[in-house]
Coordinates of C-alpha atoms (C1' of nucleotides) in Angstrom, one line a residue:
Chain A
M247 CA 14.4 -29.1 10.9
A248 CA 14.9 -26.1 8.5
E249 CA 17.9 -23.7 8.9
A250 CA 16.2 -20.6 9.7
T251 CA 14.1 -22.6 12.2
E252 CA 17.3 -23.9 14.3
R253 CA 18.3 -20.3 14.4
L254 CA 15.0 -19.3 15.8
Q255 CA 15.4 -22.2 18.4
R256 CA 19.0 -20.9 19.3
Y257 CA 17.7 -17.4 19.6
L258 CA 14.9 -18.8 22.1
E259 CA 17.3 -20.4 24.1
D260 CA 19.3 -17.1 24.3
E261 CA 16.3 -15.2 25.3
L262 CA 14.4 -17.8 27.7
G263 CA 17.5 -19.6 29.2
E264 CA 15.9 -22.9 27.7
C265 CA 13.8 -23.8 24.8
R266 CA 12.3 -27.0 23.9
D267 CA 10.8 -27.8 20.4
E268 CA 7.2 -26.7 21.8
D269 CA 8.5 -23.5 22.4
V270 CA 9.9 -22.8 19.0
E271 CA 6.5 -24.2 17.7
Q272 CA 4.4 -21.7 19.9
R273 CA 6.5 -19.0 18.7
L274 CA 6.4 -19.7 15.0
D275 CA 2.6 -19.9 15.6
E276 CA 2.5 -16.6 17.4
L277 CA 4.3 -14.9 14.3
G278 CA 2.1 -16.8 12.0
T279 CA -0.8 -15.1 13.9
L280 CA 0.4 -11.7 13.8
E281 CA 0.8 -12.0 9.9
A282 CA -2.5 -13.7 9.1
A283 CA -4.7 -11.1 11.1
L284 CA -5.6 -9.7 8.0
G285 CA -7.1 -11.6 5.3
P286 CA -5.2 -12.1 2.1
A287 CA -8.2 -10.2 0.1
Q288 CA -7.7 -7.2 2.4
V289 CA -4.0 -7.4 2.2
D290 CA -4.3 -7.4 -1.5
D291 CA -6.6 -4.2 -1.5
E292 CA -4.2 -2.4 0.8
L293 CA -1.3 -3.3 -1.6
G294 CA -3.3 -2.0 -4.5
V295 CA -3.9 1.3 -2.9
L296 CA -0.4 1.7 -2.1
S297 CA 0.9 0.6 -5.3
A298 CA -1.4 3.3 -6.7
L299 CA 0.0 6.0 -4.7
A300 CA 3.5 5.1 -5.1
N301 CA 3.9 7.0 -8.1
E302 CA 4.8 10.6 -8.7
T303 CA 2.2 11.3 -11.3
R304 CA -0.5 9.3 -9.7
Y305 CA 0.2 10.7 -6.1
T306 CA 0.3 14.4 -7.5
L307 CA -3.2 13.8 -9.1
A308 CA -4.6 12.3 -6.0
R309 CA -3.4 15.4 -3.7
V310 CA -4.8 17.7 -6.4
L311 CA -8.2 16.0 -6.3
V312 CA -8.3 16.0 -2.5
A313 CA -7.0 19.5 -2.2
A314 CA -9.4 20.6 -4.9
G315 CA -12.7 19.2 -2.9
E316 CA -14.6 19.1 -6.0
E317 CA -14.3 17.3 -9.3
L318 CA -11.9 18.4 -11.9
C319 CA -11.8 17.8 -15.4
V320 CA -9.3 15.8 -17.2
C321 CA -8.4 18.9 -19.4
E322 CA -7.5 20.8 -16.1
L323 CA -5.6 17.7 -14.5
N324 CA -3.6 17.9 -17.7
A325 CA -1.9 21.1 -16.3
V326 CA -0.7 19.6 -13.1
V327 CA 1.5 16.7 -14.1
D328 CA 4.0 16.2 -16.9
V329 CA 3.2 13.3 -18.9
S330 CA 1.2 12.8 -22.2
E331 CA -2.7 12.9 -22.4
S332 CA -2.6 9.2 -22.8
G333 CA -0.6 8.7 -19.6
L334 CA -2.8 11.1 -17.6
S335 CA -5.7 8.7 -18.7
H336 CA -3.8 5.7 -17.6
A337 CA -3.0 7.1 -14.1
L338 CA -6.5 8.2 -13.6
S339 CA -7.7 4.9 -14.3
A340 CA -5.0 3.3 -11.9
L341 CA -6.5 5.4 -9.3
V342 CA -10.2 4.5 -10.0
D343 CA -9.3 0.8 -9.9
A344 CA -7.7 1.3 -6.6
G345 CA -10.7 3.1 -5.2
L346 CA -9.0 6.3 -4.8
A347 CA -10.9 8.4 -7.4
T348 CA -14.2 8.2 -9.4
G349 CA -14.8 9.3 -12.8
R350 CA -18.0 10.9 -14.3
K351 CA -18.7 12.0 -17.9
D352 CA -20.3 15.1 -18.5
G353 CA -21.1 15.9 -22.1
R354 CA -17.8 15.8 -23.9
W355 CA -15.8 16.5 -20.8
K356 CA -14.8 13.8 -18.3
K357 CA -14.6 14.7 -14.5
Y358 CA -12.9 13.0 -11.7
R359 CA -13.2 13.5 -7.9
A360 CA -11.3 11.9 -4.9
T361 CA -12.8 9.4 -2.9
N362 CA -13.3 9.5 0.8
R363 CA -10.4 6.7 1.0
A364 CA -8.1 9.1 -0.9
I365 CA -8.9 12.1 1.3
T366 CA -8.2 10.1 4.4
L367 CA -4.8 8.6 3.0
V368 CA -3.4 11.9 1.8
T369 CA -4.3 13.7 4.9
V370 CA -2.7 11.0 7.0
L371 CA 0.3 10.8 5.0
D372 CA 0.6 14.7 5.4
G373 CA 0.5 14.6 9.0
S374 CA 2.3 11.6 9.6
V375 CA 5.3 12.9 7.6
S376 CA 5.6 16.3 8.8
D377 CA 5.4 15.5 12.4
E378 CA 8.0 13.3 13.7
Chain B
M195 CA -0.3 28.7 -26.7
A196 CA 0.0 25.2 -26.2
E197 CA -2.5 22.6 -27.4
A198 CA -3.5 21.5 -23.8
T199 CA -4.1 25.0 -22.8
E200 CA -6.5 25.5 -25.7
R201 CA -8.7 22.8 -24.6
L202 CA -8.6 24.2 -20.9
Q203 CA -10.0 27.6 -22.6
R204 CA -12.7 25.9 -24.3
Y205 CA -13.6 23.9 -21.1
L206 CA -13.9 27.2 -19.2
E207 CA -15.7 28.7 -21.8
D208 CA -18.1 25.9 -21.6
E209 CA -18.3 26.2 -17.8
L210 CA -18.4 29.9 -17.3
G211 CA -20.2 30.9 -20.5
E212 CA -17.3 33.2 -21.6
C213 CA -13.6 32.8 -21.1
R214 CA -10.7 35.6 -21.5
D215 CA -7.0 34.6 -21.6
E216 CA -7.0 35.9 -18.0
D217 CA -9.5 33.4 -16.6
V218 CA -7.0 30.6 -18.0
E219 CA -4.2 32.4 -16.7
Q220 CA -6.2 32.4 -13.2
R221 CA -7.3 29.0 -13.4
L222 CA -3.8 27.6 -14.2
D223 CA -2.5 29.4 -11.3
E224 CA -5.0 27.8 -9.0
L225 CA -4.2 24.4 -10.2
G226 CA -0.5 25.3 -9.8
T227 CA -1.3 26.3 -6.1
L228 CA -3.2 23.0 -5.4
E229 CA -0.2 21.1 -6.5
A230 CA 2.2 22.9 -4.7
A231 CA 0.7 23.1 -1.4
L232 CA 3.5 20.8 -0.2
G233 CA 7.0 21.3 -0.6
P234 CA 8.9 19.1 -3.2
A235 CA 11.0 17.8 -0.3
Q236 CA 7.9 16.5 1.5
V237 CA 6.4 14.9 -1.5
D238 CA 9.4 13.0 -2.1
D239 CA 9.4 12.1 1.6
E240 CA 5.8 10.7 1.3
L241 CA 6.4 8.8 -2.1
G242 CA 9.4 7.3 -0.2
V243 CA 7.1 6.0 2.2
L244 CA 4.5 4.5 0.0
S245 CA 7.1 3.1 -2.2
A246 CA 8.4 1.2 0.9
L247 CA 5.0 0.0 1.8
A248 CA 3.8 -0.8 -1.5
N249 CA 5.6 -4.5 -1.8
E250 CA 4.1 -7.6 -0.2
T251 CA 7.3 -8.4 1.6
R252 CA 7.7 -5.1 3.2
Y253 CA 4.4 -4.5 3.8
T254 CA 4.1 -7.9 5.6
L255 CA 6.9 -7.0 7.8
A256 CA 5.6 -3.8 8.5
R257 CA 2.2 -5.0 9.7
V258 CA 4.0 -7.7 11.8
L259 CA 6.1 -5.2 13.4
V260 CA 3.3 -3.2 14.5
A261 CA 1.1 -5.9 15.2
A262 CA 3.8 -7.2 17.6
G263 CA 4.1 -4.0 19.6
E264 CA 7.6 -4.8 20.5
E265 CA 11.0 -5.3 18.8
L266 CA 11.7 -8.5 16.6
C267 CA 14.6 -10.4 15.9
V268 CA 15.6 -10.8 12.3
C269 CA 15.6 -14.5 12.8
E270 CA 11.9 -14.1 13.7
L271 CA 11.0 -12.1 10.8
N272 CA 12.6 -14.8 8.7
A273 CA 9.7 -16.8 9.4
V274 CA 6.8 -14.6 8.3
V275 CA 8.0 -13.6 4.9
D276 CA 8.9 -15.9 2.0
V277 CA 12.4 -14.5 0.8
S278 CA 16.0 -15.2 1.2
E279 CA 17.9 -14.0 4.5
S280 CA 19.3 -11.5 2.0
G281 CA 16.1 -10.3 0.6
L282 CA 14.9 -9.8 4.2
S283 CA 17.6 -7.7 5.4
H284 CA 17.3 -5.6 2.0
A285 CA 13.6 -5.5 2.8
L286 CA 14.3 -4.3 6.4
S287 CA 16.7 -1.5 5.5
A288 CA 14.2 -0.3 3.2
L289 CA 11.9 0.3 5.6
V290 CA 14.4 2.0 7.9
D291 CA 15.2 4.1 5.0
A292 CA 11.7 5.2 5.0
G293 CA 11.3 5.9 8.7
L294 CA 8.9 3.0 9.2
A295 CA 11.3 0.9 11.5
T296 CA 14.5 1.2 13.6
G297 CA 17.0 -1.5 13.9
R298 CA 19.0 -2.3 17.0
K299 CA 22.2 -4.5 17.4
D300 CA 22.0 -6.8 20.5
G301 CA 24.9 -9.1 20.7
R302 CA 24.7 -11.5 18.1
W303 CA 21.0 -10.6 17.3
K304 CA 19.7 -7.8 15.6
K305 CA 16.1 -6.4 16.5
Y306 CA 13.6 -4.3 14.5
R307 CA 11.0 -2.2 15.9
A308 CA 8.0 -0.4 14.2
T309 CA 8.1 3.5 14.3
N310 CA 5.1 5.6 15.2
R311 CA 4.8 6.3 11.5
A312 CA 4.5 2.8 10.6
I313 CA 1.9 2.2 13.4
T314 CA -0.2 5.3 12.1
L315 CA -0.1 4.2 8.5
V316 CA -1.0 0.6 8.9
T317 CA -3.8 1.1 11.1
V318 CA -5.1 3.9 8.9
L319 CA -4.8 1.8 5.9
D320 CA -6.6 -1.3 7.6
G321 CA -9.5 0.9 8.9
S322 CA -9.7 3.0 5.5
V323 CA -9.8 -0.3 3.4
S324 CA -12.1 -2.4 5.5
D325 CA -14.9 0.5 5.8
E326 CA -16.6 1.5 2.8
Chain C
dG264 C1' -24.0 11.6 -42.8
dC265 C1' -18.9 13.4 -41.6
dA266 C1' -15.6 16.1 -39.4
dT267 C1' -13.9 17.6 -35.1
dT268 C1' -12.8 17.1 -30.3
dA269 C1' -12.1 14.8 -25.4
dA270 C1' -10.5 10.9 -23.7
dT271 C1' -9.3 5.9 -23.4
dT272 C1' -7.1 1.6 -24.8
dG273 C1' -3.4 -1.2 -26.2
dA274 C1' 1.1 -2.3 -28.2
dG275 C1' 5.9 -1.6 -27.5
dT276 C1' 9.7 0.0 -25.1
dA277 C1' 12.8 1.9 -21.6
dT278 C1' 13.5 2.1 -16.8
dC279 C1' 13.2 0.7 -12.5
dT280 C1' 12.4 -2.7 -8.8
dC281 C1' 12.8 -7.3 -6.3
dT282 C1' 15.1 -10.8 -5.4
dT283 C1' 19.0 -14.1 -5.5
dC284 C1' 23.8 -15.4 -5.1
dA285 C1' 28.4 -14.8 -3.7
dA286 C1' 31.4 -12.3 -0.9
dC287 C1' 31.9 -9.8 3.2
dC288 C1' 31.7 -7.8 8.1
dG289 C1' 31.5 -8.2 13.4
dA290 C1' 30.7 -10.8 17.6
dT291 C1' 31.2 -15.0 19.9
dG292 C1' 33.0 -18.8 21.8
dA293 C1' 36.7 -22.9 21.1
Chain D
dT158 C1' 43.6 -16.7 16.6
dC159 C1' 40.8 -19.2 14.1
dA160 C1' 36.0 -21.1 13.1
dT161 C1' 31.4 -20.3 13.5
dC162 C1' 27.3 -17.7 13.3
dG163 C1' 24.0 -13.8 12.4
dG164 C1' 23.4 -10.5 9.5
dT165 C1' 24.6 -7.2 5.5
dT166 C1' 26.2 -5.7 0.9
dG167 C1' 26.7 -5.5 -4.0
dA168 C1' 26.1 -7.1 -8.6
dA169 C1' 23.1 -9.1 -11.8
dG170 C1' 19.2 -11.2 -14.0
dA171 C1' 14.3 -11.8 -14.4
dG172 C1' 10.2 -9.4 -14.3
dA173 C1' 7.1 -5.6 -13.3
dT174 C1' 6.0 -0.6 -14.3
dA175 C1' 5.1 3.5 -16.4
dC176 C1' 5.7 6.1 -20.3
dT177 C1' 4.6 7.3 -25.6
dC178 C1' 2.7 6.5 -29.8
dA179 C1' -1.0 5.0 -32.9
dA180 C1' -5.6 3.7 -33.3
dT181 C1' -10.2 3.8 -31.4
dT182 C1' -14.6 5.1 -29.1
dA183 C1' -18.2 8.6 -27.9
dA184 C1' -20.0 12.9 -28.0
dT185 C1' -21.0 17.4 -30.4
dG186 C1' -21.7 20.7 -34.3
dC187 C1' -22.1 21.5 -39.2

DNA sequence: GCATTAATTGAGTATCTCTTCAACCGATGA
DNA sequence: TCATCGGTTGAAGAGATACTCAATTAATGC
């Protein structure tokens, strides 16, 4: 039996008074169930969204697009973040990949808009962090 | 006038038909307002939360703590993630720093519990990613 | 067609981040 | 009091990330 599992057994003994090998098995199973409640694909998707937002440049862009409530031109977004034109483009395509924005070409200009997913997340984040 | 601002001017000319310097100023101001709606401290806090969750180990721990609905011992959490004991400890303290979990010492065991902030965020993430 | 403009792509690099190892702290029990 | 056990801390290396620069694409206008 692995070292970590032995520790779990001692813990369960402490908590339950006694602890057979079956009890350890059952607890491991319960913990596995908690972890596996979401499919791996969905966890990956959620991690993708979180990673996309966990960066000052991209989070600022997401917040501005959400606050604007309409599509904004790349040349406008250039004014709100402090990176090169190329950096801005990389950031925007990361947001699109994560499903947080959509892009549309309009003549020689390119416009981006926040998705519903972005709106929900930015709104909830603002709320959940301001209240305590 | 900076290169990026000139481009914005041409864009506004395109959109509005005409564009004086004042119009550019006003648009820059509007964009600045969108960006500055949240204070820098709150943005930092939100970025901290996002960074804490944007990692497989820590996100798994957060999800399990939320799903458990009660405090769990470090020795139990050891079973749900695939890192060393030390890595687990680092991950948990990052969650605590971000306000996503709280820790409590109970005799020789240490127990962690999800905060309301964690519950809200994990719940919303699950919802916002599954629906489309 | 050719030049210009808006934006994207890819390569390269500096920086940050995650994980582990080793040493450590605090509580328990012999 | 000393050894053991649960867990944390700090340093260090491997790996991932986020920029910038240079080259490229696509659209517009001459």
